[in-house]
Short mmCIF file of C-alpha atoms in Angstrom, two decimals:
data_model
loop_
_atom_site.label_atom_id
_atom_site.label_comp_id
_atom_site.label_asym_id
_atom_site.label_seq_id
_atom_site.Cartn_x
_atom_site.Cartn_y
_atom_site.Cartn_z
CA UNK A 1491 0.00 0.00 0.00
CA UNK A 1492 1.45 3.37 -1.03
CA UNK A 1493 1.89 6.00 1.66
CA UNK A 1494 -0.86 8.62 1.40
CA UNK A 1495 0.86 11.81 2.50
CA UNK A 1496 -0.79 15.14 3.29
CA UNK A 1497 1.03 16.64 0.30
CA UNK A 1498 -0.45 14.00 -2.00
CA UNK A 1499 -3.94 14.63 -0.65
CA UNK A 1500 -3.51 18.37 -1.16
CA UNK A 1501 -2.27 17.84 -4.72
CA UNK A 1502 -5.38 15.81 -5.55
CA UNK A 1503 -7.58 18.42 -3.91
CA UNK A 1504 -5.97 21.18 -5.99
CA UNK A 1505 -6.49 19.11 -9.13
CA UNK A 1506 -10.11 18.13 -8.51
CA UNK A 1507 -11.43 20.71 -6.03
CA UNK A 1508 -12.91 17.81 -4.03
CA UNK A 1509 -12.96 17.72 -0.23
CA UNK A 1510 -9.91 16.63 1.75
CA UNK A 1511 -11.52 13.48 3.10
CA UNK A 1512 -12.83 12.49 -0.33
CA UNK A 1513 -9.34 12.94 -1.77
CA UNK A 1514 -7.77 10.83 0.96
CA UNK A 1515 -10.34 8.08 0.44
CA UNK A 1516 -9.81 8.16 -3.34
CA UNK A 1517 -6.04 7.84 -2.96
CA UNK A 1518 -6.44 4.95 -0.55
CA UNK A 1519 -8.81 3.20 -2.95
CA UNK A 1520 -6.38 3.77 -5.85
CA UNK A 1521 -3.19 2.91 -3.93
CA UNK A 1522 -1.80 6.41 -4.30
CA UNK A 1523 -2.22 6.60 -8.09
CA UNK A 1524 -3.07 10.26 -8.82
CA UNK A 1525 -4.64 9.72 -12.26
CA UNK A 1526 -6.69 6.80 -11.01
CA UNK A 1527 -7.83 8.84 -8.02
CA UNK A 1528 -8.96 11.68 -10.29
CA UNK A 1529 -10.95 9.19 -12.38
CA UNK A 1530 -12.40 7.64 -9.19
CA UNK A 1531 -13.65 11.04 -7.99
CA UNK A 1532 -15.11 11.86 -11.38
CA UNK A 1533 -16.92 8.55 -11.52
CA UNK A 1534 -18.34 9.16 -8.06
CA UNK A 1535 -19.51 12.59 -9.15
CA UNK A 1536 -17.44 14.23 -6.42
CA UNK A 1537 -15.13 16.05 -8.80
CA UNK A 1538 -17.79 17.34 -11.15
CA UNK A 1539 -17.60 20.79 -9.59
CA UNK A 1540 -13.91 20.98 -10.45
CA UNK A 1541 -14.53 22.48 -13.89
CA UNK A 1542 -16.41 25.28 -12.21
CA UNK A 1543 -13.42 25.94 -9.94
CA UNK A 1544 -11.57 27.47 -12.88
CA UNK A 1545 -14.13 30.27 -13.02
CA UNK A 1546 -13.64 33.32 -10.82
CA UNK A 1547 -15.87 33.61 -7.77
CA UNK A 1548 -15.76 37.33 -7.04
CA UNK A 1549 -19.37 38.00 -6.09
CA UNK A 1550 -21.10 36.72 -2.98
CA UNK A 1551 -21.90 38.04 0.44
CA UNK A 1552 -20.36 38.90 3.78
CA UNK A 1553 -22.30 37.64 6.78
CA UNK A 1554 -21.79 38.12 10.52
CA UNK A 1555 -23.38 36.52 13.56
CA UNK A 1556 -23.11 37.36 17.26
CA UNK A 1557 -23.98 35.11 20.19
CA UNK A 1558 -27.02 36.18 22.29
CA UNK A 1559 -24.65 36.93 25.19
CA UNK A 1560 -22.71 39.35 23.00
CA UNK A 1561 -19.52 37.66 24.14
CA UNK A 1562 -18.46 36.24 20.76
CA UNK A 1563 -19.15 36.59 17.08
CA UNK A 1564 -18.09 35.43 13.64
CA UNK A 1565 -17.75 37.02 10.23
CA UNK A 1566 -17.34 35.28 6.90
CA UNK A 1567 -17.12 35.91 3.18
CA UNK A 1568 -18.75 33.32 0.93
CA UNK A 1569 -18.15 33.85 -2.78
CA UNK A 1570 -19.99 32.88 -5.94
CA UNK A 1571 -19.63 33.94 -9.59
CA UNK A 1572 -22.55 36.28 -10.21
CA UNK A 1573 -24.53 38.89 -8.33
CA UNK A 1574 -27.70 37.16 -9.56
CA UNK A 1575 -26.65 33.99 -7.74
CA UNK A 1576 -25.63 35.94 -4.62
CA UNK A 1577 -29.14 37.35 -4.29
CA UNK A 1578 -30.86 34.01 -4.91
CA UNK A 1579 -32.66 32.02 -2.23
CA UNK A 1580 -30.44 28.94 -2.63
CA UNK A 1581 -27.21 30.86 -2.11
CA UNK A 1582 -28.64 32.90 0.75
CA UNK A 1583 -29.80 29.66 2.36
CA UNK A 1584 -26.33 28.21 1.96
CA UNK A 1585 -24.80 31.27 3.62
CA UNK A 1586 -27.24 31.02 6.53
CA UNK A 1587 -26.53 27.31 7.00
CA UNK A 1588 -22.77 27.86 6.97
CA UNK A 1589 -22.93 30.89 9.28
CA UNK A 1590 -25.03 28.96 11.83
CA UNK A 1591 -22.71 25.95 11.76
CA UNK A 1592 -19.64 28.14 12.22
CA UNK A 1593 -21.26 30.21 14.97
CA UNK A 1594 -22.12 27.02 16.86
CA UNK A 1595 -18.59 25.65 16.39
CA UNK A 1596 -15.30 26.54 18.04
CA UNK A 1597 -13.57 27.29 14.73
CA UNK A 1598 -11.24 30.28 14.94
CA UNK A 1599 -9.43 30.13 11.59
CA UNK A 1600 -10.47 29.61 7.97
CA UNK A 1601 -8.78 26.21 7.95
CA UNK A 1602 -10.78 25.12 10.99
CA UNK A 1603 -13.98 26.60 9.56
CA UNK A 1604 -13.68 24.52 6.39
CA UNK A 1605 -13.60 21.32 8.47
CA UNK A 1606 -16.59 22.07 10.74
CA UNK A 1607 -19.05 19.18 10.72
CA UNK A 1608 -22.43 19.75 9.08
CA UNK A 1609 -25.22 17.25 8.36
CA UNK A 1610 -23.99 17.08 4.75
CA UNK A 1611 -20.32 16.58 5.66
CA UNK A 1612 -17.76 19.25 6.41
CA UNK A 1613 -18.41 22.90 5.57
CA UNK A 1614 -16.06 22.57 2.62
CA UNK A 1615 -17.81 19.46 1.32
CA UNK A 1616 -21.24 21.01 1.73
CA UNK A 1617 -20.23 24.09 -0.27
CA UNK A 1618 -18.72 21.94 -3.03
CA UNK A 1619 -21.88 19.86 -3.23
CA UNK A 1620 -23.92 23.04 -3.56
CA UNK A 1621 -21.70 24.15 -6.46
CA UNK A 1622 -23.31 21.44 -8.56
CA UNK A 1623 -26.80 22.20 -7.28
CA UNK A 1624 -26.59 25.95 -7.86
CA UNK A 1625 -24.39 25.73 -10.96
CA UNK A 1626 -21.68 28.20 -9.95
CA UNK A 1627 -18.24 28.01 -8.39
CA UNK A 1628 -18.47 28.93 -4.71
CA UNK A 1629 -15.96 29.12 -1.90
CA UNK A 1630 -15.62 30.18 1.71
CA UNK A 1631 -12.91 32.81 1.21
CA UNK A 1632 -12.55 34.42 4.63
CA UNK A 1633 -13.54 33.67 8.21
CA UNK A 1634 -12.76 35.16 11.61
CA UNK A 1635 -14.01 34.92 15.17
CA UNK A 1636 -13.77 37.56 17.90
CA UNK A 1637 -14.49 37.15 21.60
CA UNK A 1638 -15.05 39.53 24.49
CA UNK A 1639 -13.47 38.74 27.83
CA UNK A 1640 -14.78 40.23 31.06
CA UNK A 1641 -16.61 43.54 30.68
CA UNK A 1642 -16.84 43.66 26.92
CA UNK A 1643 -18.99 43.01 23.89
CA UNK A 1644 -18.74 41.86 20.29
CA UNK A 1645 -20.91 43.74 17.80
CA UNK A 1646 -21.34 43.49 14.04
CA UNK A 1647 -22.46 45.61 11.12
CA UNK A 1648 -23.21 44.63 7.53
CA UNK A 1649 -23.25 47.40 4.91
CA UNK A 1650 -24.55 47.56 1.33
CA UNK A 1651 -26.43 44.29 1.54
CA UNK A 1652 -23.35 42.25 2.37
CA UNK A 1653 -20.67 44.04 0.35
CA UNK A 1654 -18.88 45.26 3.49
CA UNK A 1655 -18.93 43.72 6.95
CA UNK A 1656 -17.45 44.65 10.33
CA UNK A 1657 -16.98 42.67 13.53
CA UNK A 1658 -15.80 44.63 16.57
CA UNK A 1659 -14.66 43.67 20.07
CA UNK A 1660 -14.91 46.56 22.55
CA UNK A 1661 -14.45 46.57 26.31
CA UNK A 1662 -15.00 48.63 29.46
CA UNK A 1663 -13.79 48.39 33.01
CA UNK A 1664 -17.16 47.51 34.54
CA UNK A 1665 -19.93 45.10 33.51
CA UNK A 1666 -22.64 47.70 34.14
CA UNK A 1667 -21.01 50.04 31.59
CA UNK A 1668 -21.48 47.49 28.80
CA UNK A 1669 -25.24 47.45 29.46
CA UNK A 1670 -25.70 51.20 29.06
CA UNK A 1671 -27.29 52.77 25.98
CA UNK A 1672 -24.30 55.10 25.61
CA UNK A 1673 -21.86 52.19 25.38
CA UNK A 1674 -24.07 50.35 22.89
CA UNK A 1675 -24.44 53.50 20.78
CA UNK A 1676 -20.67 54.00 20.79
CA UNK A 1677 -20.08 50.41 19.68
CA UNK A 1678 -22.58 50.81 16.83
CA UNK A 1679 -21.02 54.11 15.74
CA UNK A 1680 -17.58 52.53 15.68
CA UNK A 1681 -18.72 49.70 13.41
CA UNK A 1682 -20.19 52.29 11.03
CA UNK A 1683 -16.93 54.24 11.16
CA UNK A 1684 -14.81 51.16 10.45
CA UNK A 1685 -17.02 50.24 7.49
CA UNK A 1686 -16.65 53.74 6.02
CA UNK A 1687 -13.05 54.61 6.92
CA UNK A 1688 -11.47 51.16 6.40
CA UNK A 1689 -8.67 51.35 9.01
CA UNK A 1690 -5.94 48.73 8.78
CA UNK A 1691 -5.31 48.35 12.51
CA UNK A 1692 -6.50 49.57 15.91
CA UNK A 1693 -3.37 51.60 16.64
CA UNK A 1694 0.08 52.37 15.26
CA UNK A 1695 1.50 49.64 17.52
CA UNK A 1696 -0.52 46.98 15.70
CA UNK A 1697 0.06 48.31 12.18
CA UNK A 1698 2.03 45.92 9.98
CA UNK A 1699 5.72 47.02 10.17
CA UNK A 1700 6.27 45.91 6.58
CA UNK A 1701 3.43 48.15 5.43
CA UNK A 1702 4.86 51.10 7.38
CA UNK A 1703 8.35 50.55 5.97
CA UNK A 1704 7.03 50.33 2.42
CA UNK A 1705 4.96 53.50 2.77
CA UNK A 1706 7.92 55.36 4.30
CA UNK A 1707 10.15 54.34 1.40
CA UNK A 1708 7.53 55.46 -1.12
CA UNK A 1709 7.20 58.81 0.66
CA UNK A 1710 10.98 59.21 0.71
CA UNK A 1711 11.29 58.51 -3.01
CA UNK A 1712 8.49 60.96 -3.76
CA UNK A 1713 10.30 63.67 -1.81
CA UNK A 1714 13.52 62.95 -3.67
CA UNK A 1715 11.65 63.16 -6.99
CA UNK A 1716 10.27 66.52 -5.87
CA UNK A 1717 13.86 67.72 -5.43
CA UNK A 1718 13.86 67.92 -1.64
CA UNK A 1719 17.46 68.00 -0.31
CA UNK A 1720 18.69 64.96 1.61
CA UNK A 1721 19.20 66.84 4.88
CA UNK A 1722 15.50 67.83 4.98
CA UNK A 1723 14.13 64.33 4.49
CA UNK A 1724 14.52 63.33 8.14
CA UNK A 1725 12.53 66.41 9.16
CA UNK A 1726 9.72 65.83 6.66
CA UNK A 1727 9.30 62.05 6.97
CA UNK A 1728 7.94 62.08 10.58
CA UNK A 1729 5.07 64.25 9.34
CA UNK A 1730 4.42 61.76 6.56
CA UNK A 1731 4.37 58.95 9.13
CA UNK A 1732 1.88 60.87 11.28
CA UNK A 1733 -0.36 61.30 8.24
CA UNK A 1734 -0.09 57.57 7.53
CA UNK A 1735 -1.24 56.76 11.08
CA UNK A 1736 -4.14 59.22 10.74
CA UNK A 1737 -5.22 57.43 7.59
CA UNK A 1738 -4.59 53.81 8.57
CA UNK A 1739 -5.05 53.46 12.36
CA UNK A 1740 -8.52 53.46 13.89
CA UNK A 1741 -7.59 55.42 17.01
CA UNK A 1742 -5.83 58.11 14.96
CA UNK A 1743 -8.60 58.58 12.42
CA UNK A 1744 -11.03 61.47 12.54
CA UNK A 1745 -14.43 60.11 13.60
CA UNK A 1746 -16.77 59.97 10.58
CA UNK A 1747 -19.54 61.85 12.39
CA UNK A 1748 -17.13 64.55 13.58
CA UNK A 1749 -13.79 64.55 11.71
CA UNK A 1750 -12.36 67.11 14.14
CA UNK A 1751 -12.43 64.48 16.90
CA UNK A 1752 -10.22 61.39 16.68
CA UNK A 1753 -11.64 58.01 17.57
CA UNK A 1754 -9.20 57.88 20.49
CA UNK A 1755 -10.56 61.17 21.80
CA UNK A 1756 -14.12 59.93 21.32
CA UNK A 1757 -13.41 56.85 23.42
CA UNK A 1758 -11.94 59.02 26.16
CA UNK A 1759 -14.91 61.39 26.02
CA UNK A 1760 -17.53 58.62 26.27
CA UNK A 1761 -15.47 56.93 28.98
CA UNK A 1762 -15.56 60.09 31.11
CA UNK A 1763 -19.31 60.41 30.63
CA UNK A 1764 -19.74 56.81 31.79
CA UNK A 1765 -17.16 57.06 34.56
CA UNK A 1766 -15.18 54.18 33.10
CA UNK A 1767 -12.38 53.26 30.70
CA UNK A 1768 -13.59 52.25 27.25
CA UNK A 1769 -11.29 50.78 24.59
CA UNK A 1770 -11.29 48.89 21.32
CA UNK A 1771 -9.81 45.40 21.60
CA UNK A 1772 -9.85 44.37 17.94
CA UNK A 1773 -11.87 44.48 14.76
CA UNK A 1774 -12.27 42.68 11.45
CA UNK A 1775 -13.41 44.47 8.30
CA UNK A 1776 -14.21 42.52 5.13
CA UNK A 1777 -14.93 44.04 1.75
CA UNK A 1778 -16.33 41.71 -0.88
CA UNK A 1779 -13.62 40.55 -3.25
CA UNK A 1780 -10.86 42.61 -1.61
#
């Protein structure tokens, strides 16, 4: 019996777009013979969605779900080929089924989400089966889970009928603060802000260093092209970095409802009104196809 390695299973999956377990079973049945395994899957009808996998799945929907306790939530992007399909009852039903299964699971990553058990098999297998039923290539492209520890809450917002989605984890110092209307209104406003302003991170500390370095180099080269002397670059670049933070970091951005007030200042202001410390823990923002 040939050794069925993970690499071999993945290679068959890439070739046929069938589920991982189906690929492993096919390879076992065919003693590791790749061509025979492909034929086996085709004969079983499992690989018939593979031809569709060559077509781009850039439409779809972003969906979020939050537990009744408000202590955890999930967000996902499920893609299909056409907007017509995305608005159809079958696809919307598929999204609802997947979102419920993932919300009820402990999956925290996309890899884990694809292997969550559903009545029809794993999430991945269910989606592939529905490819044939609906007639379009479909895929779970993104998935994330956020939790709130202690005095905190997870809230969500879906914009433009599922074209943009936000999941936010926000916390306070006291449990009673989280239950106030002011805290809930702040959380909602922040999800709207994140959807509109598209920050890349909560603060400058969590901004990707590679992104910062690349943007600094671009700014430097632009200044050189403008003829700025070398000795002035070190004086100008910090201002460019500050502008980058104001554009890319949630806390540094001007609040969409009042651009003269930063989000950081807004949190401090609401915190004082509530007699508590209020802060953003993390957020996820998905934009369809991005």
